[in-house]
mmCIF file with all atom_site columns, C-alpha atoms in Angstrom:
data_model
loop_
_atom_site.group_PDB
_atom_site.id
_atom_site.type_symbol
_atom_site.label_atom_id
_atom_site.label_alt_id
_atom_site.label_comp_id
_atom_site.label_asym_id
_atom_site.label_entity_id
_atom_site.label_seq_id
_atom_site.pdbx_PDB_ins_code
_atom_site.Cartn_x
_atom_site.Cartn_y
_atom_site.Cartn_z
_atom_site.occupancy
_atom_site.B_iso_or_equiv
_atom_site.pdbx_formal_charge
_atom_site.auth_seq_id
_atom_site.auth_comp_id
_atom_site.auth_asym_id
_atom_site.auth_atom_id
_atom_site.pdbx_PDB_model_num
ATOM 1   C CA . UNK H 1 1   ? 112.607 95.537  123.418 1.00 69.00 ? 1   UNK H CA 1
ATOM 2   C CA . UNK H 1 2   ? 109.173 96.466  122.574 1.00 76.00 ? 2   UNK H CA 1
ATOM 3   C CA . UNK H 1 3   ? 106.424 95.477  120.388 1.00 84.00 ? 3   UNK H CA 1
ATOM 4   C CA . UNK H 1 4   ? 103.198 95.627  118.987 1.00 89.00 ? 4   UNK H CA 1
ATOM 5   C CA . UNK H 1 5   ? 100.602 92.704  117.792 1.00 92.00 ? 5   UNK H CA 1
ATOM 6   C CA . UNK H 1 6   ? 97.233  93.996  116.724 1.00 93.00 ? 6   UNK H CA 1
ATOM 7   C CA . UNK H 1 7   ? 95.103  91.160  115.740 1.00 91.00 ? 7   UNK H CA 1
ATOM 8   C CA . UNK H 1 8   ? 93.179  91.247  112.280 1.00 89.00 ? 8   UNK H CA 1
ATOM 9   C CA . UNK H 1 9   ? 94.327  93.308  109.882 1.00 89.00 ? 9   UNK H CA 1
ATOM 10  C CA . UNK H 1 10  ? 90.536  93.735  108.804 1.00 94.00 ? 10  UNK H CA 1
ATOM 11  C CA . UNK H 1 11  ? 87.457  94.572  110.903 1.00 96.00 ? 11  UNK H CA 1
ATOM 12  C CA . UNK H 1 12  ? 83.963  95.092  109.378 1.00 97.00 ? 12  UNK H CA 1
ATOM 13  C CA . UNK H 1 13  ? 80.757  96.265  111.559 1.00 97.00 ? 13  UNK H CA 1
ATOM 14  C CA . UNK H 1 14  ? 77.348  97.420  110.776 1.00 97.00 ? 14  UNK H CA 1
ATOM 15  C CA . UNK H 1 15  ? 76.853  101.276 111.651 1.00 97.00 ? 15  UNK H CA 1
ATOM 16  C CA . UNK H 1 16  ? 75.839  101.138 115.062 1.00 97.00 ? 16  UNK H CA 1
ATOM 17  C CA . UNK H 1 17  ? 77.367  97.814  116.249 1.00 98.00 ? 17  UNK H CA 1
ATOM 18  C CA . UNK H 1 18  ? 80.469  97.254  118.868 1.00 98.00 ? 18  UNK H CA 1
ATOM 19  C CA . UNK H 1 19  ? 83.697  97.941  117.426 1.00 98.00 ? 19  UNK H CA 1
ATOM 20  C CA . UNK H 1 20  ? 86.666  96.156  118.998 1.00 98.00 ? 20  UNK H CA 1
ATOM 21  C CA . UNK H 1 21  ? 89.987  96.447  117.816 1.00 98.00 ? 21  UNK H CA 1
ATOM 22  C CA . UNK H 1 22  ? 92.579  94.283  119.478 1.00 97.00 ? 22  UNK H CA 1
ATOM 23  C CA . UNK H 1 23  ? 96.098  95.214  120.645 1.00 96.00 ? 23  UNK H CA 1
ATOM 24  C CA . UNK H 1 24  ? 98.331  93.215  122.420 1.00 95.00 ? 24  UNK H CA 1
ATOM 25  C CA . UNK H 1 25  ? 102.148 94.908  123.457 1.00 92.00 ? 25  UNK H CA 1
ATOM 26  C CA . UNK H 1 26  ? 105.370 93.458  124.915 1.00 87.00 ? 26  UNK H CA 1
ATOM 27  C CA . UNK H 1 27  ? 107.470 95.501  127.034 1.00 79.00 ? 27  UNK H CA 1
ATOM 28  C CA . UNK H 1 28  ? 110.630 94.528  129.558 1.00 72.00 ? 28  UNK H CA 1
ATOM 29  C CA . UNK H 1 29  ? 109.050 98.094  131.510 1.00 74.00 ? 29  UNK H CA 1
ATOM 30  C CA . UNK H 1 30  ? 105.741 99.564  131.967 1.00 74.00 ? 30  UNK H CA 1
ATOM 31  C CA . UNK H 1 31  ? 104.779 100.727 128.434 1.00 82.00 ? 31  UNK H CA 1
ATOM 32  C CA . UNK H 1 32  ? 103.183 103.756 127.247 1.00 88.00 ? 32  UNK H CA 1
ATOM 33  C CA . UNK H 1 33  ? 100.376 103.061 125.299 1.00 91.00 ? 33  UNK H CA 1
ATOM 34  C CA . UNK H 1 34  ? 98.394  104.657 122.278 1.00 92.00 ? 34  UNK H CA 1
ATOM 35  C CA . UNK H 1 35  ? 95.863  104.295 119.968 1.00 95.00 ? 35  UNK H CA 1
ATOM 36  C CA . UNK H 1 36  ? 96.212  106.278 116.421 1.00 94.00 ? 36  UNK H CA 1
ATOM 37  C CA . UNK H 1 37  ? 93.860  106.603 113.542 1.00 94.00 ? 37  UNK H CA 1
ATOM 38  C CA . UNK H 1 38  ? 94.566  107.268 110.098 1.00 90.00 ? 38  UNK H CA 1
ATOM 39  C CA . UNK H 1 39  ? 92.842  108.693 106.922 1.00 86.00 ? 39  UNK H CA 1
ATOM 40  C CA . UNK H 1 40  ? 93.445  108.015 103.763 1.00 79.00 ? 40  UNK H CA 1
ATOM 41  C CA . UNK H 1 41  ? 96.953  109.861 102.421 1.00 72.00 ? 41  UNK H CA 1
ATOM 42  C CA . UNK H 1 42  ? 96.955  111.551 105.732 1.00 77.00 ? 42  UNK H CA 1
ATOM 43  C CA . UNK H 1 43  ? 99.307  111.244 108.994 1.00 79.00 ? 43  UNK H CA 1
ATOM 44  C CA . UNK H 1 44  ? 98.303  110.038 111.962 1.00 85.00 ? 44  UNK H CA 1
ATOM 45  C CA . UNK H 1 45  ? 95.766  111.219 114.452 1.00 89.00 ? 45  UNK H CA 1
ATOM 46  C CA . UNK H 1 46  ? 95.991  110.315 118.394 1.00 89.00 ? 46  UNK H CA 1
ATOM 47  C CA . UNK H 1 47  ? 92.678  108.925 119.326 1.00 94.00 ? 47  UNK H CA 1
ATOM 48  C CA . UNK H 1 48  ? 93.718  108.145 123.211 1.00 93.00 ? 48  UNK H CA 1
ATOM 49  C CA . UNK H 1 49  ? 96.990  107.072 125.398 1.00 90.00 ? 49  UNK H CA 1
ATOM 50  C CA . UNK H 1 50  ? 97.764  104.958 128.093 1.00 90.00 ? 50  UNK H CA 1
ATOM 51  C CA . UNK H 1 51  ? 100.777 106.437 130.789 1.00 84.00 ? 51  UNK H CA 1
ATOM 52  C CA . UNK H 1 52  ? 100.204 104.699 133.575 1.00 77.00 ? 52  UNK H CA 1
ATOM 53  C CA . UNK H 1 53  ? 97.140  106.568 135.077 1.00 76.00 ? 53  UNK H CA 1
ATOM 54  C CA . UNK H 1 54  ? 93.780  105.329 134.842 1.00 84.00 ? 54  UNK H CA 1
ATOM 55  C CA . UNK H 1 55  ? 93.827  102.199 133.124 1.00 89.00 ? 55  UNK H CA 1
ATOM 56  C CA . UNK H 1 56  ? 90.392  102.703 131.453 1.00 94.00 ? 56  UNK H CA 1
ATOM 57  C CA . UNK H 1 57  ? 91.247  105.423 129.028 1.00 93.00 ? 57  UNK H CA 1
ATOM 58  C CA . UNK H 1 58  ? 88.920  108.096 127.175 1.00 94.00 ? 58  UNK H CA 1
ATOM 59  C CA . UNK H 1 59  ? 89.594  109.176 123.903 1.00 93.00 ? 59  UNK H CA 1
ATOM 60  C CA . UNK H 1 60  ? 88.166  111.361 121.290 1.00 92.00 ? 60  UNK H CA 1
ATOM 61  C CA . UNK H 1 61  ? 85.047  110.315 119.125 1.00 92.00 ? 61  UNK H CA 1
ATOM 62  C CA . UNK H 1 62  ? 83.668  107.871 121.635 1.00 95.00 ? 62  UNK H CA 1
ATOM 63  C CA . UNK H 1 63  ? 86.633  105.931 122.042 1.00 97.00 ? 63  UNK H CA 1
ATOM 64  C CA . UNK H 1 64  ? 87.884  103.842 125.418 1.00 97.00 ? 64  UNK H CA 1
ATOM 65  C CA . UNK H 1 65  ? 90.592  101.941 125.535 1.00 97.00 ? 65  UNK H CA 1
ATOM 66  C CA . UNK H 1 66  ? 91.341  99.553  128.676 1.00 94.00 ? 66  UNK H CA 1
ATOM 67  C CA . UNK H 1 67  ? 94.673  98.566  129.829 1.00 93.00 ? 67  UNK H CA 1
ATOM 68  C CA . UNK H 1 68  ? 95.185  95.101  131.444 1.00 92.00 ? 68  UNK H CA 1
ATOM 69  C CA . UNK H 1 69  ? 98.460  94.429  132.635 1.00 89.00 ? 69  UNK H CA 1
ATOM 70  C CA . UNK H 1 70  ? 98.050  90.658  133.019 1.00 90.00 ? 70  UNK H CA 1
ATOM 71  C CA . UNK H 1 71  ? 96.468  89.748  129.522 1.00 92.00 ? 71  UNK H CA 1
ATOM 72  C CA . UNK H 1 72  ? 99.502  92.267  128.273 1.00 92.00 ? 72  UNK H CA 1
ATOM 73  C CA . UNK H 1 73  ? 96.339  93.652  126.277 1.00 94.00 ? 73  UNK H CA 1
ATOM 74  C CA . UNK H 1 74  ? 94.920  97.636  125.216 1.00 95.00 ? 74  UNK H CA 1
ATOM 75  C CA . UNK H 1 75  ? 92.190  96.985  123.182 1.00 97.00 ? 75  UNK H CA 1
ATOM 76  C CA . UNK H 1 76  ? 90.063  99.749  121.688 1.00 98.00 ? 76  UNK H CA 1
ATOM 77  C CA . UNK H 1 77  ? 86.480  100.272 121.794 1.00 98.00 ? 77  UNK H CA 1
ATOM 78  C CA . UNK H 1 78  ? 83.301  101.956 120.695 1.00 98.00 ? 78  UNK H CA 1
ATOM 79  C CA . UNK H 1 79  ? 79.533  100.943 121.638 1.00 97.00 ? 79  UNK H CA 1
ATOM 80  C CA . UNK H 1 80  ? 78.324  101.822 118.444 1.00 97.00 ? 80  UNK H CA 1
ATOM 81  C CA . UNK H 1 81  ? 80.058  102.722 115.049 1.00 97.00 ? 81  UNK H CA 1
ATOM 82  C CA . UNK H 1 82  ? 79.950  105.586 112.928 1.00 96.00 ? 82  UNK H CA 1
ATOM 83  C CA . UNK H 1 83  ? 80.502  105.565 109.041 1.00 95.00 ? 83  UNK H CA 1
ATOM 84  C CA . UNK H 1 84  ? 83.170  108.113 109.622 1.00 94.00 ? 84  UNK H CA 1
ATOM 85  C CA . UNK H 1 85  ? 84.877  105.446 112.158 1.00 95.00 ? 85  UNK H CA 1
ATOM 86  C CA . UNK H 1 86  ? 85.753  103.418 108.790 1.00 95.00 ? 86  UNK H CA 1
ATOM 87  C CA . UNK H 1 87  ? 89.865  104.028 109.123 1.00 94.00 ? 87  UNK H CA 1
ATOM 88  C CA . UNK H 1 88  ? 92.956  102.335 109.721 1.00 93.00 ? 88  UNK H CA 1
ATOM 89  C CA . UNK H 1 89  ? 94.146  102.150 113.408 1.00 95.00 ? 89  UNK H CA 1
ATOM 90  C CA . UNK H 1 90  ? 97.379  101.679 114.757 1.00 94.00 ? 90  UNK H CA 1
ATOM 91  C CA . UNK H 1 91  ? 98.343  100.543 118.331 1.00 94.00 ? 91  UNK H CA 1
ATOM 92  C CA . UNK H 1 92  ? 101.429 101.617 119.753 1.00 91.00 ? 92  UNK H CA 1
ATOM 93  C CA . UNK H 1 93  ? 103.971 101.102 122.568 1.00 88.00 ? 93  UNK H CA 1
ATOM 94  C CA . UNK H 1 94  ? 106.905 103.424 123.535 1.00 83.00 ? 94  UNK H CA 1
ATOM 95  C CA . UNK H 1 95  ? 109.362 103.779 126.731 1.00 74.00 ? 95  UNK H CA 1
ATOM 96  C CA . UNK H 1 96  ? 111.992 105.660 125.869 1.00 68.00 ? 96  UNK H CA 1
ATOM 97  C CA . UNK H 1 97  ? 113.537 107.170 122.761 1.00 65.00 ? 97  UNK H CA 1
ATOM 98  C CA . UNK H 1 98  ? 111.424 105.120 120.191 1.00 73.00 ? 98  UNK H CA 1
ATOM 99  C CA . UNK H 1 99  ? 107.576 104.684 119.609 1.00 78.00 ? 99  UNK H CA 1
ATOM 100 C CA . UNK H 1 100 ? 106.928 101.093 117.632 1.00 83.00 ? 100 UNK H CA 1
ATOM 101 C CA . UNK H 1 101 ? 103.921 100.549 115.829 1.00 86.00 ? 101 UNK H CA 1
ATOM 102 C CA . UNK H 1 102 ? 101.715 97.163  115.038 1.00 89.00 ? 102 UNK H CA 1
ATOM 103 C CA . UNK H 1 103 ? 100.955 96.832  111.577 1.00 87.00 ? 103 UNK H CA 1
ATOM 104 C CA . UNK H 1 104 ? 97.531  98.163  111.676 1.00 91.00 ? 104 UNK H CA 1
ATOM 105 C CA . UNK H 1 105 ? 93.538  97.486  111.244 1.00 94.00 ? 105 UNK H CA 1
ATOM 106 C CA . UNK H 1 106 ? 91.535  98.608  108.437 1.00 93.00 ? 106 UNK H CA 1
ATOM 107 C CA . UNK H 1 107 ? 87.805  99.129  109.773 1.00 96.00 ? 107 UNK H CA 1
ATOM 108 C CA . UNK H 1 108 ? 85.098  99.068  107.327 1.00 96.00 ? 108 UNK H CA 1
ATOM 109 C CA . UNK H 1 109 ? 81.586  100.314 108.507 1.00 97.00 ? 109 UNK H CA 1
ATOM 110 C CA . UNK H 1 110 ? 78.335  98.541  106.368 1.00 96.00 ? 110 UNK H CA 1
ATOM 111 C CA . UNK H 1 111 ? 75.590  100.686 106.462 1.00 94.00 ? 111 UNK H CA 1
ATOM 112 C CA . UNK D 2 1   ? 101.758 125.690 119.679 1.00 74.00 ? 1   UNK D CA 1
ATOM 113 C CA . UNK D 2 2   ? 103.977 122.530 118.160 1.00 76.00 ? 2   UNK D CA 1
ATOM 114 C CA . UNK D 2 3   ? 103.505 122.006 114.463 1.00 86.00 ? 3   UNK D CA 1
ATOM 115 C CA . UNK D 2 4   ? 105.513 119.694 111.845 1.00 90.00 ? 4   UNK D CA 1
ATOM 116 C CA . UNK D 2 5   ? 105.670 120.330 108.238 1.00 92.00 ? 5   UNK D CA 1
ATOM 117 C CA . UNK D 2 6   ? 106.667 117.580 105.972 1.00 93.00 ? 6   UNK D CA 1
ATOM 118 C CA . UNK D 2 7   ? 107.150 117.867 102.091 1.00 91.00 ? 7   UNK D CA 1
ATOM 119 C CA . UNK D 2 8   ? 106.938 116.989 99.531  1.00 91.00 ? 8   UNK D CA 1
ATOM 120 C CA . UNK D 2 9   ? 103.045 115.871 99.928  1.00 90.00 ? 9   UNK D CA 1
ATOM 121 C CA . UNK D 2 10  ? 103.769 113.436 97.198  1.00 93.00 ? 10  UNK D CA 1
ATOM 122 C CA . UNK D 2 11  ? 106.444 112.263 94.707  1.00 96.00 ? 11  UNK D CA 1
ATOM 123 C CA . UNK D 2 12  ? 107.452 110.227 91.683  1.00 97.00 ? 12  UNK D CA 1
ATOM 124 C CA . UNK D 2 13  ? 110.728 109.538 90.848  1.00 97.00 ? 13  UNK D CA 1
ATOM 125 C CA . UNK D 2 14  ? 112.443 106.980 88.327  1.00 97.00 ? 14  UNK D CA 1
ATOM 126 C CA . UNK D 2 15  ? 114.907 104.066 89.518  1.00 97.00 ? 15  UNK D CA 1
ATOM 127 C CA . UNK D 2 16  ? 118.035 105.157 90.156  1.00 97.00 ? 16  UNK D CA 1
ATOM 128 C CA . UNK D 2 17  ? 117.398 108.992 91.060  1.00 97.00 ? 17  UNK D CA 1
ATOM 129 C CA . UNK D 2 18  ? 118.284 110.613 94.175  1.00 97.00 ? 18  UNK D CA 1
ATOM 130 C CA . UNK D 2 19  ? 115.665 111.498 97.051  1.00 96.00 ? 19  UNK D CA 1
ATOM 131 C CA . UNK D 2 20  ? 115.007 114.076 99.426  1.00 96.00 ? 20  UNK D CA 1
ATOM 132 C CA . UNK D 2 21  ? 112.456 114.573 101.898 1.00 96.00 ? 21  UNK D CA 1
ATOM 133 C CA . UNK D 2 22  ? 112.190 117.564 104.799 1.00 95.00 ? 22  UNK D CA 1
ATOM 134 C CA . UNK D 2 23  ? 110.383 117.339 107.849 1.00 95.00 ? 23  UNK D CA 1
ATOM 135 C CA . UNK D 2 24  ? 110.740 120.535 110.232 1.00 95.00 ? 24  UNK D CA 1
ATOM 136 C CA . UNK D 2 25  ? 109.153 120.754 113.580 1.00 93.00 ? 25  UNK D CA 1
ATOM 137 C CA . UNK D 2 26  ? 107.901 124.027 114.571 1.00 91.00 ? 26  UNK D CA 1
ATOM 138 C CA . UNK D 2 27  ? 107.098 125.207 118.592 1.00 87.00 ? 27  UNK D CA 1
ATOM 139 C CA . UNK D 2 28  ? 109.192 123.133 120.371 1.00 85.00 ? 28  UNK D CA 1
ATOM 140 C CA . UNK D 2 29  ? 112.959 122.302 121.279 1.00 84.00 ? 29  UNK D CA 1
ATOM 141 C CA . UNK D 2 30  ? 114.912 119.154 121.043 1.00 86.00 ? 30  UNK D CA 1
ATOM 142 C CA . UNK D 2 31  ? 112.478 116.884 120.261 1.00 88.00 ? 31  UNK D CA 1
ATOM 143 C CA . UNK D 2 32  ? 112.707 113.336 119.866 1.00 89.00 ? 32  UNK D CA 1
ATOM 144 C CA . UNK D 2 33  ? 112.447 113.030 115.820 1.00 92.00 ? 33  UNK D CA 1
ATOM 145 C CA . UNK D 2 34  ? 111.312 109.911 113.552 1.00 92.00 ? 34  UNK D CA 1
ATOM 146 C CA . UNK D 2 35  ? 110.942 108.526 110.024 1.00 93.00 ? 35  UNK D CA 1
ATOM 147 C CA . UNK D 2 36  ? 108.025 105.854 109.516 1.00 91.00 ? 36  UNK D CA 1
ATOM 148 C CA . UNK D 2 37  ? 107.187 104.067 106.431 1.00 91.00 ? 37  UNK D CA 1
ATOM 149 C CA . UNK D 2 38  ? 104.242 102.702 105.883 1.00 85.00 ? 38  UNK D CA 1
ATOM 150 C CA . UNK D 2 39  ? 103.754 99.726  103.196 1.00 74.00 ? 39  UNK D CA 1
ATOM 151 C CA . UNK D 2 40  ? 100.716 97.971  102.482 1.00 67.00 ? 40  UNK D CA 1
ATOM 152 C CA . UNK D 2 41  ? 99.699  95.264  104.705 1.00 62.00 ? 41  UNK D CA 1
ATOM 153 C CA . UNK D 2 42  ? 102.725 96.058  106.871 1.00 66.00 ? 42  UNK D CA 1
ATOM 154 C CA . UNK D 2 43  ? 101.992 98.811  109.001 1.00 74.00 ? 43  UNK D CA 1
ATOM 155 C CA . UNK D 2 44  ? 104.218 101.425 110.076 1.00 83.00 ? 44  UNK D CA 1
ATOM 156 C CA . UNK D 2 45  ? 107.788 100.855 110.053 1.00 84.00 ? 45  UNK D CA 1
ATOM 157 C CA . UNK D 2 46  ? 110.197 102.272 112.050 1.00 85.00 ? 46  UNK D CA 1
ATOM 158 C CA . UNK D 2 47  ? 113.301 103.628 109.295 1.00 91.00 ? 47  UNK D CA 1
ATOM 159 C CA . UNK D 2 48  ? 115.225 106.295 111.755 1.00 92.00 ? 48  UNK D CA 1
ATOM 160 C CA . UNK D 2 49  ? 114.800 108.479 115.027 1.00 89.00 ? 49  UNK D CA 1
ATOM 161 C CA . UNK D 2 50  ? 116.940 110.575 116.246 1.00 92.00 ? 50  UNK D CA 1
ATOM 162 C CA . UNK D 2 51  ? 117.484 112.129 120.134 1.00 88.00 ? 51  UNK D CA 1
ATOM 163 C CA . UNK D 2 52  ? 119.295 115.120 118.838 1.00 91.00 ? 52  UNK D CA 1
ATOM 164 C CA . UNK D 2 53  ? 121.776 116.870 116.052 1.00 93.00 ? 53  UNK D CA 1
ATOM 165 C CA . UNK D 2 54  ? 123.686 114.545 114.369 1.00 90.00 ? 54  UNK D CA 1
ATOM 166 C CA . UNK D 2 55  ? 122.601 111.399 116.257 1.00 91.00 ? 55  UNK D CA 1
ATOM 167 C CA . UNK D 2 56  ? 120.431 109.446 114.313 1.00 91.00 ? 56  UNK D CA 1
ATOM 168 C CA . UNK D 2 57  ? 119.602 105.561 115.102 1.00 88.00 ? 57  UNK D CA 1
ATOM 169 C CA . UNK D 2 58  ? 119.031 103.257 112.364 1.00 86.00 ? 58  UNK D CA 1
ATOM 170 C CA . UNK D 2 59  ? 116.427 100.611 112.961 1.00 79.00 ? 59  UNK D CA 1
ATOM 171 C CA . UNK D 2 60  ? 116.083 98.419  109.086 1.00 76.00 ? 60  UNK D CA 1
ATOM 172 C CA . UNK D 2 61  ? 119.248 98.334  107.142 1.00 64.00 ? 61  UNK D CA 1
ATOM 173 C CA . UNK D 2 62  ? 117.879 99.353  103.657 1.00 77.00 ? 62  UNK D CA 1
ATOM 174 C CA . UNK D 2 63  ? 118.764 101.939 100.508 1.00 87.00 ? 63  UNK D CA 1
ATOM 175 C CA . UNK D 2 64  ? 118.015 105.330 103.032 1.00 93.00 ? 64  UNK D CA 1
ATOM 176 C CA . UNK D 2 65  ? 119.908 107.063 104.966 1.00 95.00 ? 65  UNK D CA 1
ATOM 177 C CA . UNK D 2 66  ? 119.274 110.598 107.529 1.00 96.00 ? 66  UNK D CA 1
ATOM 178 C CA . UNK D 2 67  ? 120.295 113.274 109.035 1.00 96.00 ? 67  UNK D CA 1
ATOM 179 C CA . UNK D 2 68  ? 119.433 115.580 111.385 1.00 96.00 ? 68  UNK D CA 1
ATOM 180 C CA . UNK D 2 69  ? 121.611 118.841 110.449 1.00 94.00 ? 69  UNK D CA 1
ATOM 181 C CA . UNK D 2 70  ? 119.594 121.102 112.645 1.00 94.00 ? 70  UNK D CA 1
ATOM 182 C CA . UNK D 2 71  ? 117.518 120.794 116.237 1.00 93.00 ? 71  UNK D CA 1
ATOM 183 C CA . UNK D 2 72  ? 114.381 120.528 114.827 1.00 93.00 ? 72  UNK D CA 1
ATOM 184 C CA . UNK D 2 73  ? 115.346 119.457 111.259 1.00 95.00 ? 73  UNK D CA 1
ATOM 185 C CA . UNK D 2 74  ? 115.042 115.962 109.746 1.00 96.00 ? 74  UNK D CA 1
ATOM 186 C CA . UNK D 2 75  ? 115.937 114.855 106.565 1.00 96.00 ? 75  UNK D CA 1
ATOM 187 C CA . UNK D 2 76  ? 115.395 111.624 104.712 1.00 96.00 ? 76  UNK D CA 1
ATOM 188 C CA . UNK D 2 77  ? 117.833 110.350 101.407 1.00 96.00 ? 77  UNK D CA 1
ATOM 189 C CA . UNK D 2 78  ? 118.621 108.204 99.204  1.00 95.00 ? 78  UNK D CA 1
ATOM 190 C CA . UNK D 2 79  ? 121.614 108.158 96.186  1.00 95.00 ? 79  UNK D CA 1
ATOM 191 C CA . UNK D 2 80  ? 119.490 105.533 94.487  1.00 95.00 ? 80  UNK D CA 1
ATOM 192 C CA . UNK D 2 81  ? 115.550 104.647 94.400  1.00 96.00 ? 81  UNK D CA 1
ATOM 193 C CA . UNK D 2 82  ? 114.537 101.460 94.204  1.00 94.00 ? 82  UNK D CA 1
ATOM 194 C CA . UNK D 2 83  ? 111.197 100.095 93.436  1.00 94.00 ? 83  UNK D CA 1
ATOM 195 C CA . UNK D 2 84  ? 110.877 98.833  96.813  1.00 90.00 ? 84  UNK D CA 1
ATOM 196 C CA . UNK D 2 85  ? 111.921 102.434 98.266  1.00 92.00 ? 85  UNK D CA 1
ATOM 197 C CA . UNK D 2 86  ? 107.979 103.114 97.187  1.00 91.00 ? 86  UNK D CA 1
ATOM 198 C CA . UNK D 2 87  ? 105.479 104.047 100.035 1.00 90.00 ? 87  UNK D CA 1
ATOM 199 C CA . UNK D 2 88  ? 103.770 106.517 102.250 1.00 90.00 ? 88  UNK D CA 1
ATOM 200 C CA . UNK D 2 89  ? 106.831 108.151 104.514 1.00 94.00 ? 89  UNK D CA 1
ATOM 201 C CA . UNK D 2 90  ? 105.999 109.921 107.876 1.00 92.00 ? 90  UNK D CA 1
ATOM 202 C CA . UNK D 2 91  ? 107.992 112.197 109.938 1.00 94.00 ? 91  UNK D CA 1
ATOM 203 C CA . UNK D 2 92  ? 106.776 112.381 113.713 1.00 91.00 ? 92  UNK D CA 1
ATOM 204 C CA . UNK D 2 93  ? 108.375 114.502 116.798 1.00 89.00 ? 93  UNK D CA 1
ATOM 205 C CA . UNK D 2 94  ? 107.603 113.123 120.418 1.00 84.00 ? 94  UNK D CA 1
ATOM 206 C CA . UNK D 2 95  ? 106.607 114.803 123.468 1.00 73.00 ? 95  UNK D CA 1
ATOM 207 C CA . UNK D 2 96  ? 104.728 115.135 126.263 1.00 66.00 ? 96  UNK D CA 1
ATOM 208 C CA . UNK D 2 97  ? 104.216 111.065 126.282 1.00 67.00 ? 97  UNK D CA 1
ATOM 209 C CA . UNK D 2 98  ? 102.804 111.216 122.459 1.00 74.00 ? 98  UNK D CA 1
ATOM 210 C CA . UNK D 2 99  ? 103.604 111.451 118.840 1.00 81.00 ? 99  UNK D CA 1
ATOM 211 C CA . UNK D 2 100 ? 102.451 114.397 116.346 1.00 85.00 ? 100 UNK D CA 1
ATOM 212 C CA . UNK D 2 101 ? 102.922 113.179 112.742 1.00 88.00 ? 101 UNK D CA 1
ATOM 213 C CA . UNK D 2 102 ? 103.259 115.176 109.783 1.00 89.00 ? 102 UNK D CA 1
ATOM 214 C CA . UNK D 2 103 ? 101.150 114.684 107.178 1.00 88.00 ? 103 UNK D CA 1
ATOM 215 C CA . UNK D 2 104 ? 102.603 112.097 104.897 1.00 90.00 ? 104 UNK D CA 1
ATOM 216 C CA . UNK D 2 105 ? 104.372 111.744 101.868 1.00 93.00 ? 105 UNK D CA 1
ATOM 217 C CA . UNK D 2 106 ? 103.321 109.469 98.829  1.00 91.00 ? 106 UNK D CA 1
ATOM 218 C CA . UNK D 2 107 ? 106.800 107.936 97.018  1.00 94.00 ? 107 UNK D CA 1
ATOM 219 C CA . UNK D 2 108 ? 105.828 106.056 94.069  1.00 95.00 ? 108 UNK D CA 1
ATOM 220 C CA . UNK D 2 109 ? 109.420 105.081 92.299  1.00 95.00 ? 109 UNK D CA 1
ATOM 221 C CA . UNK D 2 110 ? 109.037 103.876 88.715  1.00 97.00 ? 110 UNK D CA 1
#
């Protein structure tokens, strides 16, 4: 079985500070991995994905993700933050037919 | 190019009424088909998915049900609303090692 544990369900930076959005997965195979970001009343958006390639990961808008196998981690990163960064991301696994989700982060940008 | 429609964009519907919600996927063939719910503080939830016609897998026993009467056809139901049925419902296809999501829709049952 897989899952999904992102870690703080609330993340506030100042514009122009590190964001860092944790994501830790479990999975009896090697996972797929992927980062999504979501707008208010709107579906999701793919901001990068892990499938077994490079483990450091580009993704749009300044995005990276890195993949380390033996802290079971993908955690999601920007140098410095944007006010239009300030969305809820989701962290997800799949192998196979289903794609499960963690529960989400709400990032808040100060100005 | 792959699209996915899903309607309505949002909905209110009393206790007890029946529900209905379409998701079509446009572009592609067999795909690998979901339902999500998303509740407050709980993330997304994974309700149904489903490889192919008729074969849906049920992941949280709950009020909903779904069906998949066509390839690239997905439909989401309920006899009854409850007021816990309320939340933001997303259809998604995979493929090509991702998900494409449609764009959401808004249940509030009253």
């Amino acid at each position: 079985a897989q899952s999904v544990t992102q870690l703080g369900s609330h993340v506030s930076v100042s514009e122009g500070a590190l964001v860092l959005l944790r994501c830790n997965y479990s999975s009896s195979v090697p996972p797929y991995l992927f980062w999504y970001v979501q707008y208010p009343n709107q579906g999701l958006q793919l901001l990068l994905k892990y499938t077994s390639a490079a483990t450091l990961v580009k993704g749009i808008n300044g995005f990276e993700a890195e993949f380390k196998k033996s802290e079971t981690s993908f955690h999601l990163t920007k140098p410095s933050a944007h006010m239009s960064d300030a969305a809820e991301y989701f962290c997800a696994v799949s192998r196979g037919d289903d794609m499960r989700f963690g529960a989400g982060t709400r990032l808040t940008v100060k100005p | 190019s792959q699209t996915i429609h899903q309607w309505p964009a949002t909905l209110v519907q009393p206790v007890g009424s029946p529900l209905s919600l379409e998701c079509t996927v446009e572009g592609t063939s067999n795909p690998n088909l979901y339902w999500y719910r998303q509740a407050a503080g709980r993330g997304l939830q994974l309700l149904f998915y489903s490889v192919g016609i008729g074969q849906i897998s049920s992941e949280v026993p709950q009020n909903l049900s779904a069906s998949r009467p066509q390839d690239r056809q997905f439909i989401l139901s309920s006899k009854k609303l409850l007021l816990s049925d309320s939340g933001f419902y997303l259809c998604a296809w995979s493929g090509t090692g991702q998900a494409f999501f449609g764009q959401g829709t808004r249940l509030t049952v009253v």
